[in-house]
XYZ file of C-alpha atoms in Angstrom:
712
model
C 4.467 36.491 8.570
C 8.260 36.149 8.157
C 10.640 33.181 8.546
C 7.661 30.410 8.594
C 5.554 29.186 5.842
C 2.148 28.300 7.118
C 0.139 25.539 5.459
C -3.543 25.715 5.263
C -4.106 23.772 8.648
C -1.905 26.304 10.318
C -3.463 29.249 8.652
C -6.896 28.347 10.100
C -5.397 27.460 13.381
C -3.762 30.826 13.676
C -6.988 32.561 13.009
C -8.583 30.478 15.916
C -5.666 31.437 18.068
C -6.347 34.986 17.764
C -9.894 34.599 19.220
C -10.234 34.643 22.964
C -8.577 31.863 24.868
C -8.350 29.361 22.095
C -7.116 25.791 22.237
C -3.467 24.808 22.573
C -1.147 25.490 19.658
C -0.598 22.807 17.292
C 2.867 22.519 15.763
C 3.583 21.976 12.162
C 6.608 19.839 10.601
C 8.267 23.094 9.722
C 7.970 24.402 13.194
C 9.024 21.143 14.851
C 12.138 21.057 12.639
C 12.943 24.642 13.588
C 12.567 23.829 17.416
C 14.718 20.679 16.788
C 17.462 22.754 15.284
C 17.614 25.161 18.101
C 16.972 22.385 20.656
C 20.724 22.099 21.742
C 21.067 25.930 22.006
C 20.044 27.115 25.241
C 18.574 30.474 25.114
C 18.385 33.047 28.059
C 15.354 32.770 30.359
C 13.970 35.570 32.407
C 14.530 33.666 35.461
C 18.277 33.156 34.594
C 18.724 36.873 34.767
C 16.846 37.674 37.707
C 13.556 39.109 36.021
C 10.651 37.495 37.955
C 8.142 40.119 39.366
C 5.592 42.583 38.255
C 4.080 45.752 39.797
C 0.421 45.297 39.439
C -1.646 42.106 40.135
C -3.918 42.807 37.261
C -4.499 40.057 34.830
C -2.529 40.292 31.556
C -4.069 40.020 28.073
C -2.862 38.933 24.514
C -1.470 40.969 21.828
C 0.643 40.850 18.743
C 3.820 43.101 18.951
C 5.535 44.176 15.957
C 3.230 42.348 13.466
C 4.430 45.125 11.100
C 7.503 47.125 11.829
C 5.406 50.281 11.631
C 3.873 49.206 14.763
C 6.973 50.071 16.779
C 8.039 53.636 16.119
C 10.948 55.073 17.751
C 11.998 58.760 17.905
C 15.143 59.695 19.695
C 14.802 62.314 22.528
C 18.013 64.688 22.451
C 19.739 66.146 25.621
C 17.580 69.121 25.857
C 14.257 66.972 25.808
C 13.322 67.570 22.203
C 11.875 64.711 20.225
C 13.858 64.023 17.128
C 11.730 63.913 14.037
C 12.363 63.982 10.308
C 10.683 67.109 9.024
C 12.467 67.998 5.748
C 14.584 66.246 3.086
C 15.667 69.416 1.484
C 19.010 71.265 1.566
C 19.240 74.998 1.967
C 21.736 76.550 -0.448
C 23.690 78.158 2.342
C 24.315 74.488 3.789
C 26.919 73.609 1.077
C 30.217 74.447 2.321
C 32.653 76.461 0.066
C 35.898 74.556 0.220
C 39.308 76.243 0.258
C 41.785 75.807 -2.471
C 44.906 74.856 -0.633
C 48.271 74.679 -2.633
C 51.250 72.469 -1.904
C 53.626 73.652 0.690
C 57.151 72.995 1.373
C 56.092 70.707 4.122
C 55.011 68.210 1.611
C 58.470 67.836 0.147
C 59.980 64.560 1.285
C 63.133 64.774 3.442
C 66.085 62.425 4.172
C 65.872 60.998 7.774
C 68.952 58.667 7.516
C 70.843 60.432 10.220
C 67.767 60.515 12.452
C 67.500 56.698 12.045
C 71.034 56.080 12.863
C 70.596 58.104 15.995
C 67.536 56.086 16.918
C 69.508 52.925 16.789
C 71.200 54.008 20.000
C 67.842 54.050 21.900
C 66.488 50.756 20.769
C 66.937 47.339 19.297
C 68.203 46.619 15.838
C 64.829 45.038 14.876
C 62.888 48.209 16.170
C 65.360 50.495 14.048
C 64.520 48.656 10.960
C 60.875 48.892 11.729
C 61.231 52.573 12.176
C 63.220 52.948 8.917
C 60.598 51.115 6.956
C 57.877 53.231 8.206
C 59.662 56.468 7.600
C 60.500 55.351 3.989
C 56.906 54.490 3.312
C 55.784 57.866 4.540
C 58.413 59.930 2.576
C 58.201 57.979 -0.518
C 54.415 59.055 -0.902
C 53.127 55.502 -0.786
C 49.502 55.364 -1.951
C 48.413 52.373 0.300
C 47.292 52.819 3.938
C 50.300 52.911 6.125
C 49.940 50.635 9.178
C 51.439 51.577 12.541
C 54.464 49.656 13.853
C 54.626 48.356 17.542
C 58.145 48.354 19.032
C 59.551 45.483 21.243
C 57.908 45.401 24.664
C 59.826 47.061 27.641
C 59.215 47.347 31.187
C 61.747 50.338 31.391
C 59.684 53.550 31.612
C 62.553 56.011 31.240
C 63.563 54.264 27.972
C 60.124 54.557 26.618
C 60.047 58.102 27.646
C 63.226 58.730 25.655
C 61.905 57.181 22.501
C 58.642 59.099 22.826
C 60.550 62.247 23.176
C 62.997 61.400 20.281
C 60.195 60.689 17.756
C 58.197 63.830 18.671
C 61.572 65.917 18.002
C 62.889 64.081 14.990
C 59.977 62.653 13.193
C 57.276 65.333 13.475
C 54.877 63.584 10.889
C 54.701 60.447 13.314
C 53.014 60.150 16.666
C 53.539 57.579 19.532
C 51.566 56.166 22.277
C 51.834 53.182 24.635
C 49.994 49.941 24.331
C 49.788 46.810 26.629
C 52.595 44.329 25.950
C 52.240 40.571 26.148
C 52.948 40.421 29.952
C 51.036 42.490 32.419
C 54.211 44.396 33.549
C 55.304 45.238 29.932
C 54.407 47.984 27.529
C 54.955 48.667 23.873
C 55.307 51.868 22.004
C 53.169 52.136 18.948
C 54.343 54.364 16.145
C 51.957 55.635 13.517
C 51.327 58.413 10.974
C 50.266 61.726 12.310
C 47.377 62.915 10.208
C 47.792 66.515 11.030
C 51.056 66.866 9.519
C 52.181 66.144 5.795
C 55.177 63.903 6.137
C 54.396 62.325 2.737
C 51.948 62.246 -0.048
C 48.296 61.780 1.128
C 49.564 61.423 4.709
C 46.686 63.658 5.994
C 44.392 60.673 5.043
C 46.214 58.175 7.235
C 44.887 58.857 10.587
C 44.419 55.569 12.638
C 40.602 55.519 12.648
C 40.414 53.574 15.780
C 41.153 56.571 18.194
C 38.159 58.714 17.400
C 34.496 58.160 16.763
C 35.067 59.530 13.074
C 37.709 59.182 10.432
C 39.431 61.778 8.223
C 37.955 60.961 5.093
C 36.205 64.144 4.778
C 37.407 67.023 2.590
C 40.907 68.113 3.000
C 40.146 71.753 2.247
C 37.152 72.285 4.743
C 37.286 75.887 5.925
C 38.236 76.588 9.586
C 35.355 78.910 10.243
C 32.486 76.383 9.913
C 31.461 73.280 11.840
C 33.426 70.182 10.719
C 30.471 67.863 11.315
C 27.486 67.638 9.404
C 24.463 66.576 11.665
C 21.297 65.128 9.976
C 18.371 63.095 10.992
C 18.288 59.451 9.852
C 14.887 57.791 9.306
C 14.934 54.098 8.706
C 12.507 51.351 8.334
C 13.145 47.722 9.334
C 16.943 48.329 9.412
C 19.368 48.579 12.448
C 21.468 51.697 12.739
C 24.774 50.239 11.801
C 23.150 48.457 8.669
C 21.665 51.828 7.401
C 24.917 53.904 8.119
C 26.993 51.079 6.534
C 24.950 51.586 3.256
C 25.137 55.580 3.422
C 28.808 55.131 4.125
C 29.439 52.829 1.115
C 27.705 55.359 -1.076
C 29.741 58.242 0.306
C 32.909 56.255 0.109
C 33.635 56.712 3.959
C 34.169 54.264 6.589
C 31.502 53.487 9.166
C 33.461 55.100 12.036
C 33.022 58.483 10.152
C 29.503 58.446 11.776
C 28.689 59.361 15.147
C 25.395 58.542 16.858
C 24.003 58.550 20.416
C 22.285 55.102 20.503
C 21.231 52.270 18.326
C 17.560 51.638 17.675
C 15.798 48.372 17.111
C 15.832 46.916 13.741
C 12.137 45.928 13.434
C 10.896 49.260 13.804
C 10.552 52.709 12.196
C 12.977 55.047 13.871
C 14.411 58.577 13.585
C 17.703 59.621 15.293
C 20.406 62.145 15.133
C 23.678 61.256 13.231
C 26.784 63.255 12.637
C 29.434 62.679 9.791
C 32.831 64.205 9.416
C 33.322 66.923 6.858
C 30.550 66.061 4.260
C 28.496 68.154 2.080
C 24.781 68.222 2.901
C 23.810 68.141 -0.762
C 25.779 64.948 -1.257
C 23.877 63.188 1.368
C 20.427 64.424 0.370
C 21.201 63.237 -3.124
C 21.346 59.564 -1.721
C 17.540 59.790 -0.847
C 16.607 58.812 -4.430
C 18.858 55.585 -3.972
C 18.215 54.655 -0.584
C 15.228 52.251 0.168
C 13.837 52.142 3.518
C 16.216 54.986 4.639
C 15.897 58.806 4.382
C 18.060 61.610 5.650
C 17.258 65.191 6.340
C 17.195 68.209 8.788
C 20.816 68.943 7.967
C 23.012 71.474 9.974
C 26.782 71.935 10.701
C 28.056 71.396 14.190
C 31.455 71.560 15.751
C 31.468 68.477 17.636
C 30.423 64.836 16.565
C 27.937 62.767 18.594
C 29.024 60.194 20.923
C 27.158 57.000 22.246
C 25.057 57.871 25.419
C 24.250 61.562 24.358
C 20.389 61.396 24.419
C 17.875 61.779 27.098
C 15.835 58.804 25.958
C 13.450 57.649 23.183
C 9.740 58.280 22.436
C 7.996 55.197 21.393
C 4.704 54.804 19.545
C 3.724 51.152 20.041
C 0.734 49.320 18.725
C -0.316 46.042 19.860
C -2.642 44.244 17.388
C -5.062 41.441 17.720
C -5.542 42.381 21.450
C -7.680 39.799 23.330
C -8.803 40.106 26.870
C -11.719 39.295 29.182
C -13.107 42.838 28.532
C -12.187 46.136 27.337
C -12.451 47.366 30.674
C -9.566 45.053 31.817
C -7.348 46.663 29.089
C -8.162 50.039 30.238
C -7.246 49.268 33.689
C -3.850 47.720 32.738
C -2.958 50.769 30.784
C -4.004 53.105 33.415
C -1.811 51.102 35.881
C 1.212 51.180 33.726
C 0.835 55.097 33.295
C 0.262 55.547 36.992
C 2.442 52.918 38.561
C 5.149 52.137 35.857
C 7.066 48.929 35.709
C 9.977 47.450 37.343
C 13.078 48.837 35.428
C 14.863 45.525 34.734
C 17.524 45.132 32.108
C 15.822 43.350 29.229
C 16.930 40.129 27.746
C 18.735 42.018 24.897
C 21.276 43.010 27.505
C 22.271 39.397 27.958
C 22.637 38.444 24.304
C 20.891 35.887 22.098
C 23.536 33.234 22.017
C 23.895 29.917 23.841
C 26.338 31.579 26.177
C 24.776 34.610 27.777
C 26.938 37.777 27.913
C 27.103 37.878 31.645
C 28.690 34.500 31.814
C 31.433 35.855 29.574
C 31.531 39.090 31.938
C 31.986 36.655 35.172
C 34.845 34.958 33.414
C 36.475 38.270 32.695
C 36.202 39.440 36.241
C 37.829 36.139 37.317
C 40.767 36.508 35.069
C 39.816 33.410 33.220
C 40.869 34.732 29.659
C 40.810 31.407 27.839
C 37.427 30.449 29.162
C 36.013 33.792 28.109
C 37.463 33.401 24.575
C 36.026 29.879 24.367
C 32.640 31.016 25.496
C 32.694 33.879 22.712
C 33.700 31.460 20.191
C 31.296 28.740 21.504
C 29.270 27.149 18.455
C 25.948 28.660 18.149
C 24.224 30.653 15.401
C 26.892 30.595 12.839
C 27.417 26.754 13.774
C 29.368 25.861 10.747
C 32.225 28.306 11.085
C 32.430 27.992 14.786
C 32.479 24.083 14.432
C 35.115 24.379 11.931
C 37.357 26.240 14.221
C 36.558 23.883 17.138
C 37.435 20.893 15.067
C 40.403 22.125 13.056
C 41.932 25.207 14.813
C 42.327 26.829 11.298
C 41.986 30.428 12.014
C 42.329 31.644 8.253
C 39.594 29.149 7.275
C 37.273 30.098 10.003
C 37.884 33.949 9.287
C 36.748 33.335 5.714
C 33.394 31.651 6.890
C 32.689 34.231 9.667
C 30.273 37.163 8.611
C 31.934 40.567 9.087
C 29.245 41.519 11.651
C 30.678 39.039 14.112
C 33.189 41.646 15.247
C 34.155 40.092 18.547
C 34.800 36.628 17.060
C 36.807 37.998 14.137
C 38.938 40.349 16.394
C 39.704 37.393 18.795
C 40.797 35.068 15.850
C 42.897 37.805 14.071
C 44.870 38.444 17.260
C 45.196 34.661 18.103
C 46.690 34.467 14.644
C 49.252 36.915 15.515
C 49.761 35.943 19.041
C 48.954 32.299 19.504
C 47.650 31.504 23.062
C 47.766 35.057 24.143
C 44.054 35.143 25.188
C 44.176 38.372 27.219
C 45.552 40.250 24.187
C 42.896 38.578 21.975
C 40.207 39.792 24.261
C 41.570 43.352 24.203
C 41.526 43.145 20.288
C 37.655 43.466 20.656
C 36.576 46.875 20.255
C 36.481 48.424 23.789
C 32.733 49.283 24.020
C 31.698 45.654 22.911
C 34.194 43.870 25.174
C 33.047 46.176 28.212
C 29.460 45.034 27.526
C 30.265 41.728 29.025
C 31.371 43.215 32.314
C 28.388 45.573 32.136
C 26.147 42.694 31.501
C 27.388 40.932 34.920
C 26.696 44.078 36.656
C 22.925 43.993 35.076
C 22.549 40.427 36.211
C 23.358 41.400 39.720
C 21.065 44.367 39.698
C 17.978 42.421 38.232
C 18.271 39.939 40.985
C 18.498 42.640 43.655
C 15.423 44.521 42.166
C 13.421 41.357 42.233
C 14.377 40.465 45.902
C 13.491 44.104 46.734
C 10.016 43.757 45.147
C 9.455 40.329 46.748
C 10.398 41.441 50.247
C 9.057 44.885 50.472
C 6.564 45.217 47.631
C 6.154 48.211 45.312
C 4.223 50.758 47.277
C 6.431 51.914 50.279
C 9.840 53.049 50.880
C 11.429 51.089 53.850
C 14.101 51.664 56.228
C 17.482 50.909 54.535
C 16.409 51.585 51.171
C 18.773 53.459 48.937
C 17.027 56.592 47.295
C 18.136 59.447 45.164
C 17.735 62.780 46.740
C 15.518 65.484 45.144
C 18.267 67.871 44.558
C 19.011 66.730 41.029
C 16.571 65.867 38.047
C 16.865 64.185 34.673
C 19.320 66.858 33.341
C 21.640 66.466 36.305
C 21.555 62.726 35.943
C 22.604 63.050 32.307
C 25.378 65.423 33.320
C 26.787 62.811 35.868
C 27.754 60.354 33.102
C 31.068 58.961 34.340
C 34.412 58.874 32.660
C 34.096 55.045 32.378
C 31.153 55.146 30.214
C 32.546 58.245 28.279
C 35.424 55.904 27.208
C 33.234 53.349 26.290
C 31.301 55.440 23.960
C 34.215 56.014 21.613
C 33.882 52.792 19.458
C 31.297 51.081 17.285
C 29.530 48.140 18.512
C 28.337 44.824 17.208
C 24.743 45.290 16.476
C 23.663 42.030 18.009
C 24.988 42.973 21.404
C 23.042 46.316 21.428
C 20.007 47.279 23.608
C 16.730 48.089 21.955
C 16.926 51.646 23.140
C 20.400 52.786 23.859
C 23.843 51.375 24.098
C 25.214 52.830 27.259
C 23.451 53.475 30.452
C 23.218 56.841 32.006
C 24.053 56.347 35.733
C 20.799 57.064 37.345
C 22.458 59.256 40.068
C 25.862 60.294 41.436
C 26.961 59.053 44.784
C 26.693 62.449 46.359
C 22.935 62.488 45.166
C 22.225 59.050 46.800
C 21.477 58.331 50.477
C 20.268 55.371 52.686
C 16.733 55.881 54.100
C 16.738 56.465 57.852
C 13.795 56.336 60.453
C 13.375 60.054 60.175
C 12.956 59.740 56.381
C 10.477 56.857 56.735
C 8.407 58.712 59.433
C 8.313 62.018 57.451
C 7.448 60.298 54.035
C 10.288 62.251 52.561
C 10.745 59.861 49.705
C 8.441 58.026 47.292
C 8.943 54.517 45.575
C 9.887 56.449 42.333
C 13.157 57.605 44.248
C 14.365 54.149 45.185
C 17.548 52.947 43.268
C 19.935 50.161 43.438
C 23.584 50.289 42.511
C 25.290 48.709 39.559
C 28.532 47.394 41.549
C 31.641 49.475 41.566
C 34.314 50.987 43.636
C 32.251 54.402 44.222
C 28.865 53.159 44.921
C 27.115 52.499 48.268
C 24.538 49.631 48.959
C 21.312 49.695 50.688
C 21.787 49.133 54.491
C 18.989 46.416 54.680
C 19.221 42.825 53.528
C 19.088 43.610 49.843
C 22.665 44.494 49.901
C 23.417 40.736 50.552
C 22.230 39.544 47.229
C 24.831 41.387 45.404
C 27.799 39.875 47.290
C 26.156 36.282 47.682
C 25.395 35.937 43.886
C 29.067 37.239 43.259
C 30.601 34.813 45.777
C 28.843 31.801 44.002
C 30.381 32.820 40.806
C 33.906 33.094 42.523
C 33.834 36.859 42.316
C 34.485 39.516 44.960
C 33.009 42.986 44.460
C 35.603 44.488 46.877
C 38.842 42.835 45.634
C 40.326 42.067 42.297
C 42.117 38.795 41.683
C 44.054 40.164 38.595
C 45.827 43.280 37.539
C 43.864 44.155 34.288
C 41.928 47.120 35.338
C 39.258 47.277 32.621
C 38.140 43.817 33.569
C 38.211 44.456 37.347
C 34.987 45.475 39.080
C 36.984 47.368 41.706
C 38.385 49.713 38.935
C 34.892 50.556 37.686
C 33.257 53.455 39.523
C 29.665 51.836 39.142
C 26.502 53.715 38.914
C 22.756 53.824 40.109
C 19.453 52.854 38.375
C 15.865 53.518 39.279
C 14.094 50.377 40.473
C 10.619 51.456 39.312
C 10.142 53.560 36.158
C 7.067 55.339 35.234
C 6.578 56.300 31.415
C 6.772 59.798 30.454
C 4.025 61.610 28.788
C 2.098 58.437 28.514
C -0.836 58.270 26.038
C -3.080 55.284 24.948
C -6.132 54.574 22.887
C -8.049 51.516 21.812
C -8.599 51.176 18.050
C -10.601 48.689 15.899
C -9.435 47.379 12.439
C -10.118 44.856 9.900
C -7.170 45.079 7.565
C -3.965 43.938 9.300
C -1.974 45.498 6.530
C -3.028 48.887 7.356
C -0.750 50.964 9.277
C -2.390 52.254 12.638
C 0.331 55.058 13.468
C 1.536 57.812 11.302
C 5.432 57.963 10.775
C 7.582 61.001 10.146
C 7.813 60.269 6.503
C 3.872 59.950 6.293
C 3.825 63.654 7.632
C 6.471 64.900 5.174
C 4.696 63.273 2.177
C 1.295 64.222 3.284
C 0.125 60.829 2.395
C -2.140 58.534 4.420
C -0.415 55.947 6.369
C -2.081 53.128 4.241
C -0.397 54.589 0.978
C 3.359 54.753 2.317
C 5.904 52.815 0.628
C 7.335 49.832 2.681
C 10.698 48.305 2.660
C 11.559 45.415 0.261
C 11.710 43.025 3.382
C 8.043 43.863 4.330
C 6.919 43.380 0.760
C 8.673 40.064 0.679
C 7.118 38.951 3.992
C 3.711 39.873 2.695
C 4.413 37.805 -0.671
C 5.570 34.720 1.267
C 2.337 34.535 3.244
C 0.236 31.412 2.131
C -2.413 32.177 -0.231
C -5.068 30.415 1.919
C -4.102 32.417 4.958
C -4.243 35.672 3.024
C -7.765 34.683 1.437
C -9.184 33.830 4.849
C -8.091 37.111 6.344
C -9.514 39.029 3.652
C -12.738 37.158 3.461
C -13.375 37.167 7.254
C -12.741 40.923 7.702
C -13.167 40.409 11.289
C -13.031 43.397 13.399
C -10.050 43.263 15.617
C -8.886 45.333 18.566
C -5.535 47.139 18.973
C -3.943 49.185 21.709
C -1.943 52.113 20.521
C 0.424 53.761 23.136
C 2.963 56.431 23.095
C 5.492 56.913 25.979
C 8.867 58.328 26.456
C 11.518 56.315 28.426
C 15.059 57.416 29.785
C 17.757 56.006 27.489
C 18.709 52.999 29.677
C 15.055 51.668 30.081
C 13.683 48.830 27.925
C 10.352 49.245 26.212
C 9.989 45.394 26.212
C 9.948 45.579 30.124
C 6.965 47.954 29.903
C 5.139 45.688 27.480
C 5.838 42.942 29.842
C 4.143 44.745 32.705
C 1.228 45.303 30.515
C 0.729 41.748 29.162
C 2.043 39.751 32.223
C 3.901 37.617 29.662
C 7.417 36.502 29.764
C 9.876 37.716 26.906
C 11.773 34.520 26.901
C 12.035 32.501 23.910
C 12.744 29.241 25.956
C 9.132 29.274 27.439
C 7.949 27.632 24.201
C 6.490 24.225 24.591
C 3.799 22.144 22.780
C 1.090 22.521 25.711
C 1.384 26.238 25.872
C -0.859 28.918 24.225
C 0.370 31.493 21.680
C 0.309 35.195 22.962
C 2.776 37.135 20.929
C 4.836 36.603 17.848
C 7.318 39.265 17.469
C 10.053 39.769 14.749
C 13.542 40.478 16.297
C 16.569 41.427 14.296
C 16.796 38.272 12.106
C 14.310 35.714 13.688
C 10.712 35.146 14.428
C 10.179 35.137 18.056
C 7.217 33.415 19.415
C 6.022 34.135 23.031
C 3.586 32.034 24.743
C 1.254 32.119 27.646
C 1.890 30.176 30.765
C 5.675 31.092 30.813
C 5.695 33.124 34.042
């Protein structure tokens, strides 16, 4: 096992724990020290975010989730319902694009813009004119370095801003302008940057500002116009998250991570296959990387016209193996599995939605909705996992020193500090420096918190077997494809930037809004009497300006919880639209979710290191799962296991039971919530105590997560 070195005493204890209903768990000094380290770091508990109910009353059982990363296989399901699989690593000859040989045109010749600069001075301040002159000189001189955009002085005069936009458009065709928020809510600034589509100077085509699109322009400059500009491929990875894998590939190709488009991130501790697009790259170039990549493969190449955006998927197909299953009888396991397939699970937002830090993301979301900008910044920078860097900033206020210590994957923290360095005390602008998708996750997390609590109240009051008067239901006019088509503009905007992996869900990044408002209705007496709707039709809203609420008492919990947090769901107390719940359209989510195409089987095994499920790479190589090549991390994990434990396992050759399941879930559903329903076990880390019993130990992104019985 990873992250803990077990001594001989614990090794034997662990073997006893995997037998039916063993004695209480005994802590070692290593584990006690680990617990002491995290003692001051409050982790999110299920009850903190409204997760409290189950559908079935059947007893749970024990099992080990993700003992091996190959025990959790994820295959993306595309918008047409096709399961995405890696089927070939080869590249057909016609896949290589023959690039055009373009010669230098007269447009590449630098010009003098002195007279235009003089005219520009009449429209703006002297400092703005100097900034513009510097920018123009950089472009026309053919500077090799990346040219940064300039931001002109703030102005509340819209007519003046319009005149500047028009002047730049007419006189400086190699530049483009847009409007960004100023330091005050009422002020705006004009940003001027190089237009990558026009050759205003040497190499200017490569100077597109890469934050405006989900890809950058670092592909070929001579790509023919009659073929798709995006190369689509299937990414297969083992024990790596999506951003990490694409970061490695991007480094080898010499392109930035934003060159890649993908529809959802997949869990790190898994084997997964998903679609990826990259801008103007040769298939042969990517295929050649397969020999150098470890735990990553790319294949199934084709050219397409559009790049992938977050949320463009139907869902995910999971193949999950629970090892070391212990229950009263095999019959009880079968009943639980059949119940999950027949009745499903409560479609809660899982704990991943609320972050892994000491400050849950929905607390940050509440601060944003209240306009408490400084408090939100303080929460994000609160000392937790990377204690040294955060503590250093808290004690010294030294931004440069803190940035040197902060890892680059802490996107939000770094963005805030970089903005505070430029604009000290401007906390709102610092928050807006965070990539949009990530900063909106905080607000969406608060919506999810309200939804979870409402779902629990609905189950507690009215059960799980009937539709009641006042329930909100989706009409049967539209099905899954229509639901996907109703993705709102708010979420489309959110999908245009990369996310910090630590904030991503285990299935998909953005939620598809279950149903549009015109496909949702309140259940009346005639509907109840006619039995028009079933429990699978029941939905609850994620608060916003365009949603309706149930007409029974379930609606009250949304407003009551928000009121306790000082938030109104009908009025905004500040003018920043993106952090205002009244400016968000809202959406709907099914309360009960049944797994699609659910299959399961009970297996027996003696070798814990032997894979029990076949991966895409196994099928390609035509090798048995036991012979597949693992990643360096898995090998390291095995080598770190104490000799005594390894010997005991080999010698005992005790037959153990495993439950293997295959199921498809919509993209906004959490597989962990399906497992929770099956095992009747909390997924909260904070349930650990010395008197509880070990149920599951699962490896998350970077840490060993131990889940114990007696938590619910």
